[in-house]
Coordinates of C-alpha atoms in Angstrom, one line a residue:
M76 CA -18.6 34.6 51.0
S77 CA -17.0 32.2 48.7
V78 CA -13.7 31.7 46.8
A79 CA -13.0 30.0 43.5
T80 CA -10.8 27.0 43.5
D81 CA -9.0 25.3 40.5
P82 CA -11.2 22.6 39.1
Q83 CA -9.7 19.1 39.5
P84 CA -9.2 17.1 36.4
P85 CA -11.6 14.2 35.8
A86 CA -10.5 10.9 37.3
R87 CA -8.9 8.4 34.8
T88 CA -11.1 5.7 33.7
E89 CA -8.4 3.8 31.9
P90 CA -6.1 1.5 33.8
P91 CA -2.7 2.7 34.5
A92 CA 0.0 1.7 32.1
S93 CA 1.8 -1.5 33.1
P94 CA 5.3 -1.0 34.1
D95 CA 6.4 -3.9 32.0
G96 CA 4.5 -2.7 29.0
G97 CA 7.7 -2.1 27.0
R98 CA 9.2 -5.5 27.8
R99 CA 5.8 -7.1 27.0
R100 CA 5.9 -5.4 23.5
V101 CA 9.5 -6.5 22.9
V102 CA 8.6 -10.1 23.8
A103 CA 5.5 -10.1 21.6
M104 CA 7.2 -8.6 18.6
T105 CA 10.1 -11.1 18.9
V106 CA 7.6 -13.9 18.9
W107 CA 6.0 -12.5 15.9
G108 CA 9.3 -12.0 14.1
V109 CA 10.4 -15.5 14.6
A110 CA 7.0 -16.8 13.5
F111 CA 7.3 -14.6 10.4
V112 CA 10.7 -15.9 9.5
V113 CA 9.6 -19.5 10.0
G114 CA 6.6 -18.9 7.7
W115 CA 8.8 -17.2 5.2
F116 CA 11.0 -20.2 4.8
G117 CA 8.3 -22.8 5.1
I118 CA 5.5 -21.2 3.0
G119 CA 6.9 -18.3 1.3
L120 CA 6.8 -14.5 1.6
P121 CA 3.2 -13.1 2.1
T122 CA 2.2 -11.9 -1.4
D123 CA -1.4 -13.1 -1.2
P124 CA -3.6 -10.4 0.2
A125 CA -5.3 -12.7 2.8
Y126 CA -2.0 -14.2 3.9
A127 CA -0.4 -10.7 4.2
F128 CA -3.3 -9.4 6.1
L129 CA -3.0 -12.2 8.7
W130 CA 0.6 -11.2 9.3
I131 CA -0.1 -7.6 9.5
W132 CA -3.0 -8.2 11.9
A133 CA -0.8 -10.4 14.0
G134 CA 1.8 -7.6 14.0
T135 CA -0.7 -5.1 15.3
I136 CA -1.7 -7.4 18.1
A137 CA 1.8 -8.0 19.1
W138 CA 2.6 -4.3 19.1
N139 CA -0.5 -3.4 21.0
S140 CA -0.9 -6.5 23.1
S141 CA -2.0 -4.6 26.2
R142 CA -5.0 -3.4 24.4
P143 CA -8.4 -5.2 24.9
W144 CA -9.4 -7.8 22.4
R145 CA -12.3 -5.7 21.2
S146 CA -9.8 -3.3 19.7
H147 CA -8.1 -6.2 17.7
L148 CA -11.5 -7.5 16.7
R149 CA -12.5 -4.0 15.4
F150 CA -9.3 -4.0 13.1
A151 CA -10.4 -7.3 11.6
R152 CA -14.0 -6.0 11.2
D153 CA -12.7 -2.9 9.2
W154 CA -10.2 -4.9 7.2
V155 CA -12.1 -8.0 6.1
P156 CA -14.1 -6.0 3.4
V157 CA -10.8 -4.6 2.1
V158 CA -9.1 -8.0 1.9
L159 CA -12.1 -9.6 0.2
L160 CA -12.1 -6.8 -2.4
L161 CA -8.4 -7.3 -3.1
A162 CA -9.0 -11.1 -3.4
V163 CA -11.7 -10.4 -5.9
Y164 CA -9.4 -8.0 -7.7
N165 CA -6.6 -10.7 -8.0
L166 CA -9.1 -13.3 -9.2
S167 CA -10.9 -11.1 -11.7
R168 CA -7.6 -10.1 -13.4
G169 CA -7.4 -13.7 -14.7
F170 CA -10.5 -13.1 -16.9
A171 CA -9.4 -9.8 -18.4
D172 CA -8.1 -11.0 -21.6
N173 CA -11.3 -13.0 -22.5
G174 CA -9.3 -15.1 -24.9
A175 CA -8.5 -12.1 -27.1
T176 CA -5.0 -11.5 -28.5
P177 CA -3.3 -8.9 -26.1
H178 CA -1.9 -5.7 -27.1
A179 CA 1.9 -5.7 -27.4
Y180 CA 3.2 -4.1 -30.5
E181 CA 2.1 -0.6 -29.7
L182 CA 3.8 -0.8 -26.3
I183 CA 7.0 -2.0 -28.0
V184 CA 6.7 1.0 -30.4
A185 CA 6.1 3.6 -27.6
D186 CA 9.1 2.5 -25.6
R187 CA 11.4 2.5 -28.8
V188 CA 10.1 6.0 -29.7
M189 CA 10.8 7.3 -26.2
F190 CA 14.2 5.6 -25.5
G191 CA 15.4 4.2 -28.8
W192 CA 17.9 7.1 -29.2
L193 CA 19.5 6.0 -26.1
T194 CA 19.3 2.3 -26.4
G195 CA 20.1 1.8 -29.9
G196 CA 16.5 1.1 -31.0
Q197 CA 15.9 -1.5 -28.2
V198 CA 13.1 -1.3 -25.6
P199 CA 14.6 -0.5 -22.2
T200 CA 14.0 -4.0 -20.9
T201 CA 16.1 -5.7 -23.5
W202 CA 18.8 -3.1 -23.2
L203 CA 19.0 -3.3 -19.4
Q204 CA 19.0 -7.2 -19.5
E205 CA 21.8 -7.1 -22.2
H206 CA 24.0 -5.0 -19.9
L207 CA 23.1 -6.3 -16.4
Y208 CA 21.6 -9.8 -16.7
R209 CA 24.1 -12.7 -16.0
P210 CA 23.7 -16.4 -15.3
E211 CA 25.0 -15.7 -11.8
V212 CA 23.0 -13.7 -9.3
H213 CA 24.4 -10.2 -8.4
W214 CA 23.6 -7.7 -5.8
W215 CA 21.2 -5.8 -8.0
D216 CA 19.2 -9.0 -8.5
V217 CA 18.8 -9.3 -4.9
A218 CA 17.6 -5.7 -4.6
V219 CA 15.2 -6.2 -7.5
S220 CA 13.6 -9.2 -5.8
W221 CA 13.1 -7.3 -2.5
V222 CA 11.7 -4.2 -4.2
Y223 CA 9.4 -6.3 -6.2
F224 CA 8.2 -8.1 -3.2
S225 CA 7.5 -4.9 -1.3
H226 CA 4.6 -4.2 -3.7
F227 CA 2.6 -6.8 -1.9
V228 CA 3.0 -5.4 1.6
V229 CA 4.0 -1.7 1.6
A230 CA 0.4 -0.4 0.9
L231 CA -1.2 -2.8 3.2
A232 CA 1.4 -2.0 6.0
A233 CA 1.0 1.8 5.5
A234 CA -2.8 1.4 5.8
A235 CA -2.4 -0.7 9.0
V236 CA -0.4 2.1 10.6
L237 CA -2.9 4.7 9.6
W238 CA -5.7 2.6 11.0
L239 CA -3.8 2.5 14.4
R240 CA -3.1 6.2 14.4
D241 CA -5.9 8.1 12.5
R242 CA -8.9 6.1 11.2
G243 CA -10.2 9.1 9.3
R244 CA -7.0 9.3 7.2
W245 CA -7.1 5.5 6.8
A246 CA -10.6 5.8 5.3
A247 CA -9.3 8.5 2.9
F248 CA -6.3 6.3 2.0
M249 CA -8.7 3.3 1.3
R250 CA -11.0 5.4 -0.9
R251 CA -8.1 6.5 -3.1
W252 CA -6.4 3.0 -3.2
G253 CA -9.8 1.4 -3.9
F254 CA -10.4 3.8 -6.9
L255 CA -6.8 3.1 -8.2
C256 CA -7.3 -0.6 -8.1
A257 CA -10.8 -0.4 -9.7
S258 CA -9.6 1.9 -12.5
G259 CA -6.7 -0.4 -13.2
L260 CA -9.0 -3.4 -13.3
V261 CA -11.4 -1.8 -15.7
T262 CA -8.4 -1.0 -18.0
Y263 CA -7.2 -4.6 -18.0
F264 CA -10.6 -5.7 -19.4
L265 CA -10.8 -2.8 -21.9
Y266 CA -7.3 -2.9 -23.1
P267 CA -5.5 -6.3 -22.3
A268 CA -1.7 -5.7 -22.7
A269 CA 1.2 -8.1 -22.6
P270 CA 4.5 -7.6 -20.7
P271 CA 7.9 -7.8 -22.3
W272 CA 8.5 -11.4 -21.2
W273 CA 5.3 -12.5 -22.9
A274 CA 6.2 -10.5 -26.2
A275 CA 9.6 -12.2 -26.2
Q276 CA 8.1 -15.7 -25.9
N277 CA 5.8 -15.0 -28.8
G278 CA 8.7 -13.7 -31.1
L279 CA 7.8 -10.0 -30.8
L280 CA 11.0 -9.1 -28.9
E281 CA 14.5 -10.4 -28.5
E282 CA 15.1 -12.8 -25.6
V283 CA 13.7 -11.5 -22.3
A284 CA 14.0 -13.3 -18.9
R285 CA 11.5 -12.9 -16.2
I286 CA 13.9 -12.5 -13.3
S287 CA 11.8 -10.8 -10.6
T288 CA 12.4 -13.4 -8.0
R289 CA 15.8 -14.8 -8.8
G290 CA 17.6 -12.6 -6.1
W291 CA 16.5 -14.7 -3.3
K292 CA 18.5 -17.7 -4.5
A293 CA 21.7 -15.8 -3.7
F294 CA 21.0 -16.6 0.0
G295 CA 19.7 -19.9 -0.5
M296 CA 16.1 -18.7 0.1
H297 CA 14.6 -20.9 -2.6
G298 CA 11.2 -21.0 -0.9
A299 CA 10.9 -17.3 -0.2
G300 CA 9.1 -16.8 -3.6
N301 CA 6.9 -19.8 -3.5
L302 CA 3.7 -18.0 -3.1
L303 CA 4.8 -15.3 -5.5
N304 CA 5.8 -17.8 -8.2
A305 CA 2.5 -19.7 -7.8
G306 CA 0.6 -16.4 -8.0
Q307 CA 2.5 -15.4 -11.3
I308 CA 1.7 -18.8 -12.9
A309 CA -2.1 -18.4 -11.9
S310 CA -2.4 -14.7 -12.6
N311 CA -3.4 -13.0 -15.9
P312 CA -0.3 -12.7 -18.1
V313 CA -1.9 -9.8 -20.1
A314 CA -2.6 -7.3 -17.3
A315 CA 0.4 -5.0 -17.9
M316 CA -1.3 -1.7 -18.7
P317 CA -1.2 0.2 -16.4
S318 CA 1.5 -1.0 -14.0
L319 CA -0.2 -1.0 -10.6
H320 CA 3.1 -2.1 -9.0
T321 CA 4.7 1.2 -9.6
A322 CA 1.3 3.0 -9.2
F323 CA 1.0 1.6 -5.7
A324 CA 4.6 2.7 -4.9
L325 CA 4.0 6.2 -6.1
F326 CA 0.6 6.4 -4.3
V327 CA 1.9 5.5 -0.9
V328 CA 4.7 8.1 -1.2
L329 CA 2.5 10.9 -2.4
F330 CA -0.1 10.2 0.3
F331 CA 2.5 10.7 3.1
L332 CA 4.6 13.3 1.2
R333 CA 3.0 16.4 2.6
Q334 CA 3.3 15.2 6.2
T335 CA 7.1 14.4 5.7
R336 CA 9.9 16.9 6.1
R337 CA 11.4 18.0 2.8
R338 CA 14.8 16.6 3.5
W339 CA 13.2 13.1 3.4
W340 CA 11.4 13.7 0.0
P341 CA 14.3 12.4 -2.0
L342 CA 14.5 9.1 -0.1
L343 CA 10.7 8.6 -0.4
L344 CA 10.6 9.5 -4.1
A345 CA 13.4 7.0 -4.7
Y346 CA 11.1 4.1 -3.9
P347 CA 8.8 4.5 -7.0
L348 CA 11.9 5.0 -9.1
A349 CA 13.4 1.8 -7.7
M350 CA 10.1 0.0 -8.4
T351 CA 10.2 1.4 -12.1
F352 CA 13.8 -0.1 -12.5
T353 CA 12.8 -3.3 -11.0
L354 CA 9.8 -3.8 -13.3
V355 CA 11.5 -2.7 -16.5
Y356 CA 14.7 -4.7 -15.9
S357 CA 12.9 -7.9 -14.8
G358 CA 10.7 -8.0 -17.9
E359 CA 7.5 -7.3 -16.1
H360 CA 6.5 -4.1 -17.5
Y361 CA 7.4 -1.5 -20.3
V362 CA 8.1 2.1 -19.3
I363 CA 4.9 3.2 -21.0
D364 CA 3.0 1.0 -18.5
V365 CA 4.8 2.7 -15.6
L366 CA 3.9 6.3 -17.0
V367 CA 0.3 5.3 -17.4
G368 CA 0.3 3.9 -13.9
W369 CA 1.6 7.2 -12.5
A370 CA -1.2 9.1 -14.5
Y371 CA -3.8 6.8 -12.7
V372 CA -2.4 7.8 -9.3
G373 CA -3.0 11.4 -10.2
M374 CA -6.4 10.7 -11.4
A375 CA -7.3 8.9 -8.3
F376 CA -6.3 11.8 -6.0
L377 CA -8.0 14.2 -8.3
V378 CA -11.4 12.3 -8.7
V379 CA -11.7 11.1 -5.0
G380 CA -10.7 14.6 -3.8
L381 CA -13.4 16.2 -5.8
A382 CA -15.9 13.5 -4.8
E383 CA -15.1 14.2 -1.1
R384 CA -15.5 17.9 -1.4
W385 CA -18.8 17.4 -3.3
W386 CA -20.1 15.0 -0.6
A387 CA -19.1 17.4 2.3
A388 CA -20.8 20.3 0.5
R389 CA -24.0 18.3 -0.1
K390 CA -24.1 17.1 3.6
A391 CA -23.7 20.9 4.6
R392 CA -26.6 21.9 2.4
R393 CA -28.9 19.1 3.7
A394 CA -28.0 19.7 7.4
P395 CA -30.9 21.2 9.3
S396 CA -30.2 24.8 10.5
R397 CA -30.4 25.5 14.2
P398 CA -30.6 29.2 14.7
D399 CA -32.5 29.1 18.0
S400 CA -30.9 26.1 19.6
E401 CA -27.5 25.2 21.0
P402 CA -25.2 23.3 18.6
V403 CA -25.3 19.5 19.1
D404 CA -22.0 18.0 20.0
P405 CA -21.0 15.1 17.8
E406 CA -20.7 11.7 19.3
P407 CA -17.1 11.0 20.5
T408 CA -14.9 8.8 18.4
D409 CA -12.7 6.0 19.5
S410 CA -9.8 8.3 19.6
E411 CA -11.5 11.0 21.6
S412 CA -12.0 11.0 25.4
T413 CA -15.5 10.3 26.6
D414 CA -15.0 12.2 29.9
P415 CA -17.2 15.2 30.3
P416 CA -15.3 18.5 29.7
A417 CA -14.7 20.8 32.6
S418 CA -17.0 23.8 33.0
A419 CA -15.8 27.0 31.6
D420 CA -16.5 28.7 35.0
P421 CA -14.8 27.1 38.0
P422 CA -17.2 26.1 40.8
S423 CA -17.5 28.0 43.9
V424 CA -17.3 26.5 47.4
P425 CA -18.0 28.1 50.8
A426 CA -15.0 29.7 52.3
A427 CA -13.8 28.3 55.5
R428 CA -14.9 30.3 58.5

């Protein structure tokens, strides 16, 4: 005679959580924050991809300092190719013009056709600077500088969070983001276009000031934009079409929009609109550049989504059929437990006599 007993859960193989784990995280993040501020004032805000990656990696180590080092090294292994591609992208933009005269006049005409009825025939950039730009720095100049800076870290930070939470979605994010960067870079070579500040310097527009970093001076943070200013000097001045600044902002928002409650949608969508205002007001882009950048975001989601579905269908067709055998369980991922599952039927033990 036997009776069934409830199966016992498998023994934990991971070490128990440290009782001071929360305190350890607070201390680590505090150290990271202090180091970030010191680097901010001493070197500048992290606008270079490699420099930004180092800070993000250090932030993930501080946040998950209790994890083994192999987990942190795996982060670097997955991200180094991404950072190298971004570095190549930044460097290659400098060769996009090939010494040719960039396109400018048609961009001016496009903005005047779309908005001239509202701005008295001016492009939006000159109209905004005429009404808002003053020698002294105002609060909107500060906001513009921070929004402009966010372009260099928001997408990377969002990708880092995805890597920590769901590496499958991180890979999907990176495929779309990579396609967006590549399509923008190809356009820079095929259609080198100049921003409003360049057109003003060459007599095609009224006076336009390049003011994307002036807001930090209001707080005495003169060194905050050191890396950004150096990058602007060294970067390609005729890579305005499309605007990947606003494309990145819209891309990040759309990627997370479906998983966000609807009441937060207006706040999320306000970010690409704020980026649009920042770029147009500061003389970095025309509105037509922004609209084309948004179209590239839609193309990235469409093309990569279709490619993923085609690849999944192709793998399904090529997979060998197993009609007479049991299905093979996939290998566990890093996020899945490696403990054996409990049997469907509980074991029987001899009853006590």
